[in-house]
Structure formats: C-alpha cells, structure tokens
Coordinates of C-alpha atoms in Angstrom, one line a residue:
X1 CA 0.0 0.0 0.0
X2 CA 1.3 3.3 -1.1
X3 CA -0.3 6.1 1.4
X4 CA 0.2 9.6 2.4
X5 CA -1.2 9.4 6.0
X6 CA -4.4 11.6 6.7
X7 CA -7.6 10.5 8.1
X8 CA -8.8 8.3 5.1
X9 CA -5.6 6.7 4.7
X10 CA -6.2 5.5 8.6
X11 CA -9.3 3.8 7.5
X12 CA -7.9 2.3 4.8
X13 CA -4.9 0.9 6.7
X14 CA -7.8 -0.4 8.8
X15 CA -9.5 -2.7 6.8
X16 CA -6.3 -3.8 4.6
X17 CA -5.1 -5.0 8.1
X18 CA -7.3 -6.2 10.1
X19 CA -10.1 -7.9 7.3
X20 CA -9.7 -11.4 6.9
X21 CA -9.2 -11.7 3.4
X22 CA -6.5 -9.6 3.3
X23 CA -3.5 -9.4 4.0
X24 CA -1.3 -6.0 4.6
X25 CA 2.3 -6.7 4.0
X26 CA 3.5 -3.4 3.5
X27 CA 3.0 0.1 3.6
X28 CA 5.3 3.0 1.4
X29 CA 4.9 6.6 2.4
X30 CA 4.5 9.4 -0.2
X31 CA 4.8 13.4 -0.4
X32 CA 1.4 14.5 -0.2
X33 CA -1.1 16.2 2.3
X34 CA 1.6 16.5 4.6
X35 CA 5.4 16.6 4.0
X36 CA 7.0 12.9 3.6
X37 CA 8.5 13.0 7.2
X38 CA 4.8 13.5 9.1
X39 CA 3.2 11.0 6.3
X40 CA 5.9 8.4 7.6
X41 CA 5.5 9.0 11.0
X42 CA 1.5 9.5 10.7
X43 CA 1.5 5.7 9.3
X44 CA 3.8 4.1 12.0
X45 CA 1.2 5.9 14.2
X46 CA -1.8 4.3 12.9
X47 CA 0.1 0.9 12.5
X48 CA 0.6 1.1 16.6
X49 CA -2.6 2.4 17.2
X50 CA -4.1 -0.7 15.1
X51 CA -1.9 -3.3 16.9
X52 CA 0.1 -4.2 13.7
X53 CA 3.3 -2.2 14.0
X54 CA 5.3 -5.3 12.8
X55 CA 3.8 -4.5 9.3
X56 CA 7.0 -2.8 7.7
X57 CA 6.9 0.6 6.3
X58 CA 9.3 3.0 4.1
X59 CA 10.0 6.5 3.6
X60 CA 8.9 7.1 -0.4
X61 CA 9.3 10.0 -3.0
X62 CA 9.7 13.5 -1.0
X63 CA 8.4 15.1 -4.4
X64 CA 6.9 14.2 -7.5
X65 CA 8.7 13.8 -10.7
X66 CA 9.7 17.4 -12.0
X67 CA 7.4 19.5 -9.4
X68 CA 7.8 20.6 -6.4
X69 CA 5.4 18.9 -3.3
X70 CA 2.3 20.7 -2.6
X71 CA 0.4 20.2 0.9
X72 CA -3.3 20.4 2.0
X73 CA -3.0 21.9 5.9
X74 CA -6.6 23.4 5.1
X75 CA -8.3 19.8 5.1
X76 CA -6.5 17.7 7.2
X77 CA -4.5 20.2 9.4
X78 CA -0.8 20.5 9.4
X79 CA 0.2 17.3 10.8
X80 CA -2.0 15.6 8.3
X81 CA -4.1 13.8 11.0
X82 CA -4.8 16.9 12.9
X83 CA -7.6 16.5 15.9
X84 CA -7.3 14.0 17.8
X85 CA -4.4 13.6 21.0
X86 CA -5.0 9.6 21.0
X87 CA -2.9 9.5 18.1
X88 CA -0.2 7.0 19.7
X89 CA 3.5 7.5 18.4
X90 CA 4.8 4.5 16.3
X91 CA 6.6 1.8 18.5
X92 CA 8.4 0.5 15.5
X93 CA 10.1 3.3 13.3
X94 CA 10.2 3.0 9.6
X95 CA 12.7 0.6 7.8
X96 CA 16.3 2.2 7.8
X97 CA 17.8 2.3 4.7
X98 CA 15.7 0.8 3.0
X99 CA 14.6 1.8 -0.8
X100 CA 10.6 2.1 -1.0
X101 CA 10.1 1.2 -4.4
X102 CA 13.1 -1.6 -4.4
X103 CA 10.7 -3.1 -1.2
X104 CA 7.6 -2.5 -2.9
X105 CA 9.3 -5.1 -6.1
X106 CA 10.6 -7.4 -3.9
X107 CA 7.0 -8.0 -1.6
X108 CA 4.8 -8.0 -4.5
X109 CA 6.8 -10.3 -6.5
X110 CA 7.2 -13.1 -3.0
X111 CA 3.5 -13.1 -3.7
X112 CA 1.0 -15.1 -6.2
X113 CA -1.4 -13.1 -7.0
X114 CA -1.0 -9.5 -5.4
X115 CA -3.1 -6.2 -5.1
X116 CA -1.1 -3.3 -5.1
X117 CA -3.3 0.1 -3.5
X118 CA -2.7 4.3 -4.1
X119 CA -4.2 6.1 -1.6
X120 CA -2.0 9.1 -2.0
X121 CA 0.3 10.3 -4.6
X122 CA 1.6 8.5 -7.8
X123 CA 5.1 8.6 -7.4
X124 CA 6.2 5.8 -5.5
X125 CA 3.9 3.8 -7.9
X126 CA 4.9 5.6 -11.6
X127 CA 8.5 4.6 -10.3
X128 CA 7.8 1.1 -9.3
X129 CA 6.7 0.7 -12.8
X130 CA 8.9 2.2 -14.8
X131 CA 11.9 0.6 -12.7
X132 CA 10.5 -2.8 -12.8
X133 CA 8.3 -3.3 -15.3
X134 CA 7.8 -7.1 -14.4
X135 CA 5.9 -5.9 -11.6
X136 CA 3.4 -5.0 -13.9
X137 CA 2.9 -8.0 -15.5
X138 CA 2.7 -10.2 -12.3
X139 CA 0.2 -8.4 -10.2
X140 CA -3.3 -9.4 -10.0
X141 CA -4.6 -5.7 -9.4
X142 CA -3.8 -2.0 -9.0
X143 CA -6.5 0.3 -7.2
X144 CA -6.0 4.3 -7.0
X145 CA -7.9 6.6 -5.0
X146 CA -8.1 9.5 -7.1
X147 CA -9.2 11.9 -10.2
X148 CA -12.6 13.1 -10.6
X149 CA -14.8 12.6 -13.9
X150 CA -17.9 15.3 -13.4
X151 CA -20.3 15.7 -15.6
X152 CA -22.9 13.6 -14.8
X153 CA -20.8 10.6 -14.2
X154 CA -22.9 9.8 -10.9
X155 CA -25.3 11.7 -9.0
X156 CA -23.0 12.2 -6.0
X157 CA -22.3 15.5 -5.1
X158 CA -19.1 16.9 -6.2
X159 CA -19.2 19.7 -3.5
X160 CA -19.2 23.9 -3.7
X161 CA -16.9 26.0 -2.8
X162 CA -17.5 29.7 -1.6
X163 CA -17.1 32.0 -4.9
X164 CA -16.4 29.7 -7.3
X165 CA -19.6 27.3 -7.6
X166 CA -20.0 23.7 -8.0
X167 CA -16.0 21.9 -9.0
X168 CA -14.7 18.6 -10.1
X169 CA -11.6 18.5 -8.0
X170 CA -11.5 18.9 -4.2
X171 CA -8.0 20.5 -4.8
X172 CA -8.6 23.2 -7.6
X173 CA -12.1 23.2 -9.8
X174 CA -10.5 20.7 -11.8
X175 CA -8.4 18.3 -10.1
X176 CA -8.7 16.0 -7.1
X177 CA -5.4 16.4 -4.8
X178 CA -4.0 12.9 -5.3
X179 CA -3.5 13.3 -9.1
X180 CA -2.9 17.0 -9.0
X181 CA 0.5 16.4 -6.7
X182 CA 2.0 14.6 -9.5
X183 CA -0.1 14.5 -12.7
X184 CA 3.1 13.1 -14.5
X185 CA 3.3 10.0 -12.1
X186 CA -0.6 9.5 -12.9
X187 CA -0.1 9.8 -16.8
X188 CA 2.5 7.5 -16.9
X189 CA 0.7 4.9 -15.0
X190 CA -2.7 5.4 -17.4
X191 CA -1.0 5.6 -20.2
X192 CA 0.4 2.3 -19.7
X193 CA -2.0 -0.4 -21.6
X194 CA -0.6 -3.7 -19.0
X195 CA -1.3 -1.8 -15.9
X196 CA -4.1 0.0 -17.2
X197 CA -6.1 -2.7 -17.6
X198 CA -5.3 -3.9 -14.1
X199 CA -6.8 -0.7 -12.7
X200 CA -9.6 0.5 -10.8
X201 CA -9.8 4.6 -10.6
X202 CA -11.6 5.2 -7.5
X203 CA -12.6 9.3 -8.1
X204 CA -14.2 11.9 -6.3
X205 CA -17.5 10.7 -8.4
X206 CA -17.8 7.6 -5.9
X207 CA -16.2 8.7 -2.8
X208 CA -18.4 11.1 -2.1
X209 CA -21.3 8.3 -2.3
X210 CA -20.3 7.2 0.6
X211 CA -20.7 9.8 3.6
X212 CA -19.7 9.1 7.0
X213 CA -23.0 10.5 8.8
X214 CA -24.1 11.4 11.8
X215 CA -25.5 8.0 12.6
X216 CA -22.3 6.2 10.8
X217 CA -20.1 8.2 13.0
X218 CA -22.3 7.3 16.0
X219 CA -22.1 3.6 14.9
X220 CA -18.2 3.4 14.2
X221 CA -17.9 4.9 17.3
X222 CA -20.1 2.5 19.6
X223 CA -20.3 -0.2 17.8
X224 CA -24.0 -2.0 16.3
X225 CA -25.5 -2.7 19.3
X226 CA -23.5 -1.0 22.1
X227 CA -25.6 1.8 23.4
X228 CA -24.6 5.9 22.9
X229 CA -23.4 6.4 26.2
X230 CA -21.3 3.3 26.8
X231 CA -18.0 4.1 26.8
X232 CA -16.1 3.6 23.5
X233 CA -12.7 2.2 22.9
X234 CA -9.2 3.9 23.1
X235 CA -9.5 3.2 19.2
X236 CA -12.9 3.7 17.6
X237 CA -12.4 7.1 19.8
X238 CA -9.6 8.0 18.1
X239 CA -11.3 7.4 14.7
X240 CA -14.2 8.9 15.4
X241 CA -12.1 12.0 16.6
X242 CA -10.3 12.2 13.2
X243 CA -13.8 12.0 11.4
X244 CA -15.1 14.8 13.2
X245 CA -11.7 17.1 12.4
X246 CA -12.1 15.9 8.3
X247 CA -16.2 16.8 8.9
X248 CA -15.6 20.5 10.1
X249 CA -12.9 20.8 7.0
X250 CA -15.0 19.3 4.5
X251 CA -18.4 21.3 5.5
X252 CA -16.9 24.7 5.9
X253 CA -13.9 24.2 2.4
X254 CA -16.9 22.3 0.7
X255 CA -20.2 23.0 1.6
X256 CA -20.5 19.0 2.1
X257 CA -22.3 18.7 5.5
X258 CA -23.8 15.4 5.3
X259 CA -20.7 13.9 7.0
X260 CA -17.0 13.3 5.0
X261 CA -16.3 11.3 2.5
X262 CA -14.2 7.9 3.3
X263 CA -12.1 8.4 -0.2
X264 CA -8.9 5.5 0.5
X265 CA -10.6 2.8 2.2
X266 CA -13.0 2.6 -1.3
X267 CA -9.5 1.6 -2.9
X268 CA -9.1 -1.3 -0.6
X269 CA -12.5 -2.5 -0.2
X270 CA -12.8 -2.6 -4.1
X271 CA -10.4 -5.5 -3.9
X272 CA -13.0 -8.0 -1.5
X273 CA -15.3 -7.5 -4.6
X274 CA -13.1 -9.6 -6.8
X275 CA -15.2 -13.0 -5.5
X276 CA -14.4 -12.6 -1.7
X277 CA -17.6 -11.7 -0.2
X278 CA -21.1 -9.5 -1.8
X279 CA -19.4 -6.2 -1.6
X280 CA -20.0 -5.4 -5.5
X281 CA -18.9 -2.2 -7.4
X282 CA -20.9 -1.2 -10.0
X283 CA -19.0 -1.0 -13.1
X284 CA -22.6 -0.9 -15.6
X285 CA -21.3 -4.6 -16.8
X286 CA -17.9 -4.1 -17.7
X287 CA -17.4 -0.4 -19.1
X288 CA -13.6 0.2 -20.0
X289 CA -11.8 3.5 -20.3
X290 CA -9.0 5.1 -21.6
X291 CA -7.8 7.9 -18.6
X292 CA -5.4 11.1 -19.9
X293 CA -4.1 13.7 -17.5
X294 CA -3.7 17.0 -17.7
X295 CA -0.4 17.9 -17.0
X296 CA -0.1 21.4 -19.0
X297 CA 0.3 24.5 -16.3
X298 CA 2.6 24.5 -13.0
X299 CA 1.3 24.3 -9.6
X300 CA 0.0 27.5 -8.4
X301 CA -2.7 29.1 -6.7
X302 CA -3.3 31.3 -9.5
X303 CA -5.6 30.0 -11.9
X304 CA -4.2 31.3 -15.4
X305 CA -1.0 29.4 -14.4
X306 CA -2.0 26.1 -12.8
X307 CA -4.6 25.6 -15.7
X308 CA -6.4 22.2 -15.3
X309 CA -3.2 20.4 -14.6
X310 CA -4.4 17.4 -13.0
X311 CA -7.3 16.7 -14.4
X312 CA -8.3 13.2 -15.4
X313 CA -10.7 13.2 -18.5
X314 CA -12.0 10.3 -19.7
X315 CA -13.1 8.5 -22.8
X316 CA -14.3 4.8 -23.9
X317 CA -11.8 2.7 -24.5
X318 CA -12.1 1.5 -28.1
X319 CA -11.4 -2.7 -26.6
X320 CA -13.5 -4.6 -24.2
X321 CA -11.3 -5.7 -21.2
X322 CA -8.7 -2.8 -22.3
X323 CA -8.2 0.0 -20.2
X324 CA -9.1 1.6 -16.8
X325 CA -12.2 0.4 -14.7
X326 CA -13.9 3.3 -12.9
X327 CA -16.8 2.2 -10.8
X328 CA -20.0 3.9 -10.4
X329 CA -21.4 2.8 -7.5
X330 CA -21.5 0.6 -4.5
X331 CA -23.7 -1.0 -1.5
X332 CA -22.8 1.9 0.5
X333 CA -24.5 0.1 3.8
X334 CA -22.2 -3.6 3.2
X335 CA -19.1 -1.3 2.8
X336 CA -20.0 0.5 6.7
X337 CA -20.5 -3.1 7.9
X338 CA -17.1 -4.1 6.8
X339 CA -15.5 -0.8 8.2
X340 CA -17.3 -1.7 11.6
X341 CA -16.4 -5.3 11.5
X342 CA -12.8 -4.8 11.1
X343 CA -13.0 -1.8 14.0
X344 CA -14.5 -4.8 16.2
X345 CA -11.6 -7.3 15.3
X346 CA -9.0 -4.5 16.3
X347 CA -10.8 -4.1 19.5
X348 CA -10.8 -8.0 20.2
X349 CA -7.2 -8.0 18.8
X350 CA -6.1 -5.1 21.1
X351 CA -8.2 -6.6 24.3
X352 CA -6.4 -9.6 24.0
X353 CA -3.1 -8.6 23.9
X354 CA -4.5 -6.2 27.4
X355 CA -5.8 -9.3 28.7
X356 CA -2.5 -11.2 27.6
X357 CA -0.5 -8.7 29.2
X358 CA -1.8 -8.2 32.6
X359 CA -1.8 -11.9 33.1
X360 CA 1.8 -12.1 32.7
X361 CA 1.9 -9.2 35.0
X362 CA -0.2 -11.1 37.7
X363 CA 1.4 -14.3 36.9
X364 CA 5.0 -12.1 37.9

C-alpha cells in the first residue's frame, strides 16, 4: 500500500489489516497532504494504534517527478491527522535504509497473485513501474484513490466552494489532490496499456457516495449494538475524533455537511469485490476506459497558471477488457459493515493482547 497518512488513509490501513481476506504486508509513504517525514510518522502511528506495527513501512518520494510537493493543511491540518491527542506515536520506526520502491518489487513479486493500492500520490507507484516493469505484469490488481470525472458521471455531489460554484476536484475546480500532486506519475501509469487494464480509478464521483454521517459516526464509534453512552474504545475514539476534524474541514472548504467522505478505504475495499464476499462495485457490466491527465500548467494558486493540470478526462476505450475500470457505484450500507467489522476485530485484537499482558503481569 502506497499512502500519504491523513484521516482516510487510517481507515484504509484499517481494513487492509485487520479484514480477513486480506492481507497487509506493507505500507510505502509518499509526499502528499503532509510533507514525507509527518506522512511516515503518521503511518507508524496508525500501524501502533491498530496493533500491527510489525507491518514494515518505508519512507517514499519526498516530491513528484519534475514538481515541487504541494500540501493540503486546510483539510487535514498541518500534521496531516490533525484533531485527535489519541494518536499513539509509532513503537516501530520506519525501515532504515531501506529503498521504497526496491521493497515495494521485492513483496509483491514473494506473492502469487498481489493487489497493489494508491491512496496518496503516484510517485512511489509511476516509479515502481517504470523501474520494474515485471511488476506490472505479475500483479493481479492495481486500485487508485483519485481523479474526478464530473459531468454527470454519478449523481453524487461533487461539493461547492465559496465564490467559485459547483467543481470537479477537491484540490482546484478541476483536479482531485492525489493526481494533482504529481499529474506526470498519474499519466504515466494510465497511459500504460498492461497496468491500465489492471486498474480500478476510485474518483471523487464515488467517494463522495459514501458519507460518513451522523449515525455512521455514531455507529463506528459504539459499535451495532453498544448503546450511545457506553464508553467507546481507546481506538474507535480516536477514529471517530479524526472523522469529526475531516467533517468540520469538509463542511466549511466544501459546503459538504452530510458527513465526510471515506475516499482510500473505497480503494481497498474494491479488492474483497473480486469474488471474496457481496461487496459489489458497479461498473454498468464491464465499461472500460481510456484515462489522460492533464499535465499542462505548474502548480500555483493562481488560476491562469495552474490551468487544469491534474485533471483526469475520460473517454471509452475503443477494446473490451482494455483499459481503466472506474466504478459507479456501491452498496454503501455492506461497505459501513465491513468498516465496523474490522474496528471490532481490532478491538478484540487489542483486548487480548490487554488481557495477555496483565496476566503475565499477575502471573510475575
């Protein structure tokens, strides 16, 4: 898993870890919401917060290819997981001297049949590739959290922003922030046809199907059948905190106030719909296409100069089973129950080890 450590990163760390029809064996850190150092040491965080900090992870790409990194502090605070003081810091540090993308080649190849998932930036990906092209050809998937198609492609709102009107992107009116910090990484990766056709694009389009409400927050929190009141764990708090800090930022930047959207964990979950269990993505049967980036204009806040670099436009692709799948929809409701199931594993993972612990102690 490729990642760039804010809230929905968490989430998707989550489920790639703690469902049991996957298995996590890795975790690269990118350039990206925050700088590299606080996206490394937000995801030795999480993994120690989860109970799985002897899941390896690695320092990535501090930039993208031939721009310089940009930052979001307005969405997810300057740390990148701003909100919460649960936050636990990492027990296990991140591999020393170790090459990402040289790890990210070596794990995937030691497996049969591997996903590989984006949830941040391209870069550690693009280079993976364009090192190692075998990689390409032996994995059994590739899922990215990003882009955003617009124009009708589903009826989920794409959000407003104050003086500008309704927008594609959730970074500039055109872009969505994971393809916008390195548009080159993303084009190379599309533009690809043996990986392309390994791909699912998760965009803005189905994300923001999938709101984490009031009552979803109230649910993740306490659990299905654990009354409001009833004190919650050390961990669903800590979730539920960083929810609440990406629902302020996302109502007041957005006009979204429904709840957040859960963008990364969508890029994981799409995996246990590949004959693991009912969660089913609706790709209308098959639908194919070809995915170009816009990479013309430089990253600035000024709109004459940043153009629509980073936008992903779309078009059929002109072979069935060629190119990129983007899905169109989900079961929203089985996609919450697997998010809460996996928050209940970590509880009975983590009160086991407590149990585990203070027996010893006693036993002493």
């Amino acid at each position: 898993m490729a990642n760039e450590g804010p809230t929905a990163d968490a989430f998707a760390i989550l489920l790639a870890a703690h469902h049991p029809h996957l298995e996590l064996i890795g975790v690269s850190t990118v350039h990206g919401n925050a700088s590299l150092a606080q996206t490394t040491a937000n995801a030795g965080s999480i993994l120690t917060a989860l109970g799985v900090h002897h899941i390896p992870y690695y320092a990535g790409a501090a930039k993208p290819f031939c721009r310089e990194a940009v930052h979001a502090p307005n969405i997810h605070g300057d740390t990148g997981l701003d909100g919460t003081e649960l936050l636990p810091k990492a027990h296990v540090g991140p591999v020393e001297g170790g090459n990402a993308v040289a790890a990210m080649r070596e794990e995937l190849l030691a497996q049969p049949a591997p996903w590989l998932v984006a949830t941040g930036a391209l870069t550690n990906v693009a280079l993976l590739f364009a090192a190692f092209p075998e990689v390409g050809d032996h994995i059994r998937g590739l899922s990215i959290m990003g882009g955003a198609i617009g124009n009708g492609f589903t009826n989920a709102p794409m959000g407003h922003v104050r003086g500008e009107g309704e927008r594609l992107g959730n970074h500039t009116p055109w872009a969505e922030f994971n393809i916008y910090c390195d548009p080159e990484a993303a084009q190379s990766i599309f533009s690809n046809p043996l990986v392309a056709r390994k791909t699912t694009l998760i965009p803005l389009d189905l994300t923001h199907q999938v709101l984490a409400t009031r009552a979803v927050q109230e649910r993740l929190l306490h659990g299905p059948s654990v009354s409001v009141g009833k004190g919650a764990s050390d961990v669903r708090q800590l979730f539920n905190e960083l929810l609440l800090f990406f629902a302020h930022t996302y109502a007041d930047v957005f006009g979204i106030s429904n709840g957040p959207p859960l963008h990364d964990p969508l890029a994981v979950a799409v995996i246990l719909s590949e004959g693991y269990e009912d969660l089913k993505f609706d790709d209308c049967k098959g639908e194919r296409w070809d995915v170009n980036v816009v990479t013309d204009g430089i990253h600035s806040d000024d709109d004459h100069e940043r153009g629509q670099v980073g936008r992903t436009v779309i078009s059929p692709s002109k072979e069935r089973g060629i190119g990129v799948r983007i899905p169109r929809g989900l079961n929203v409701e089985l996609f919450w129950d697997t998010v809460e199931d996996c928050l209940r594993r970590v509880d009975e993972r983590l009160s086991s080890r407590d149990n585990h612990k203070l027996s010893n102690d006693v036993s002493l």
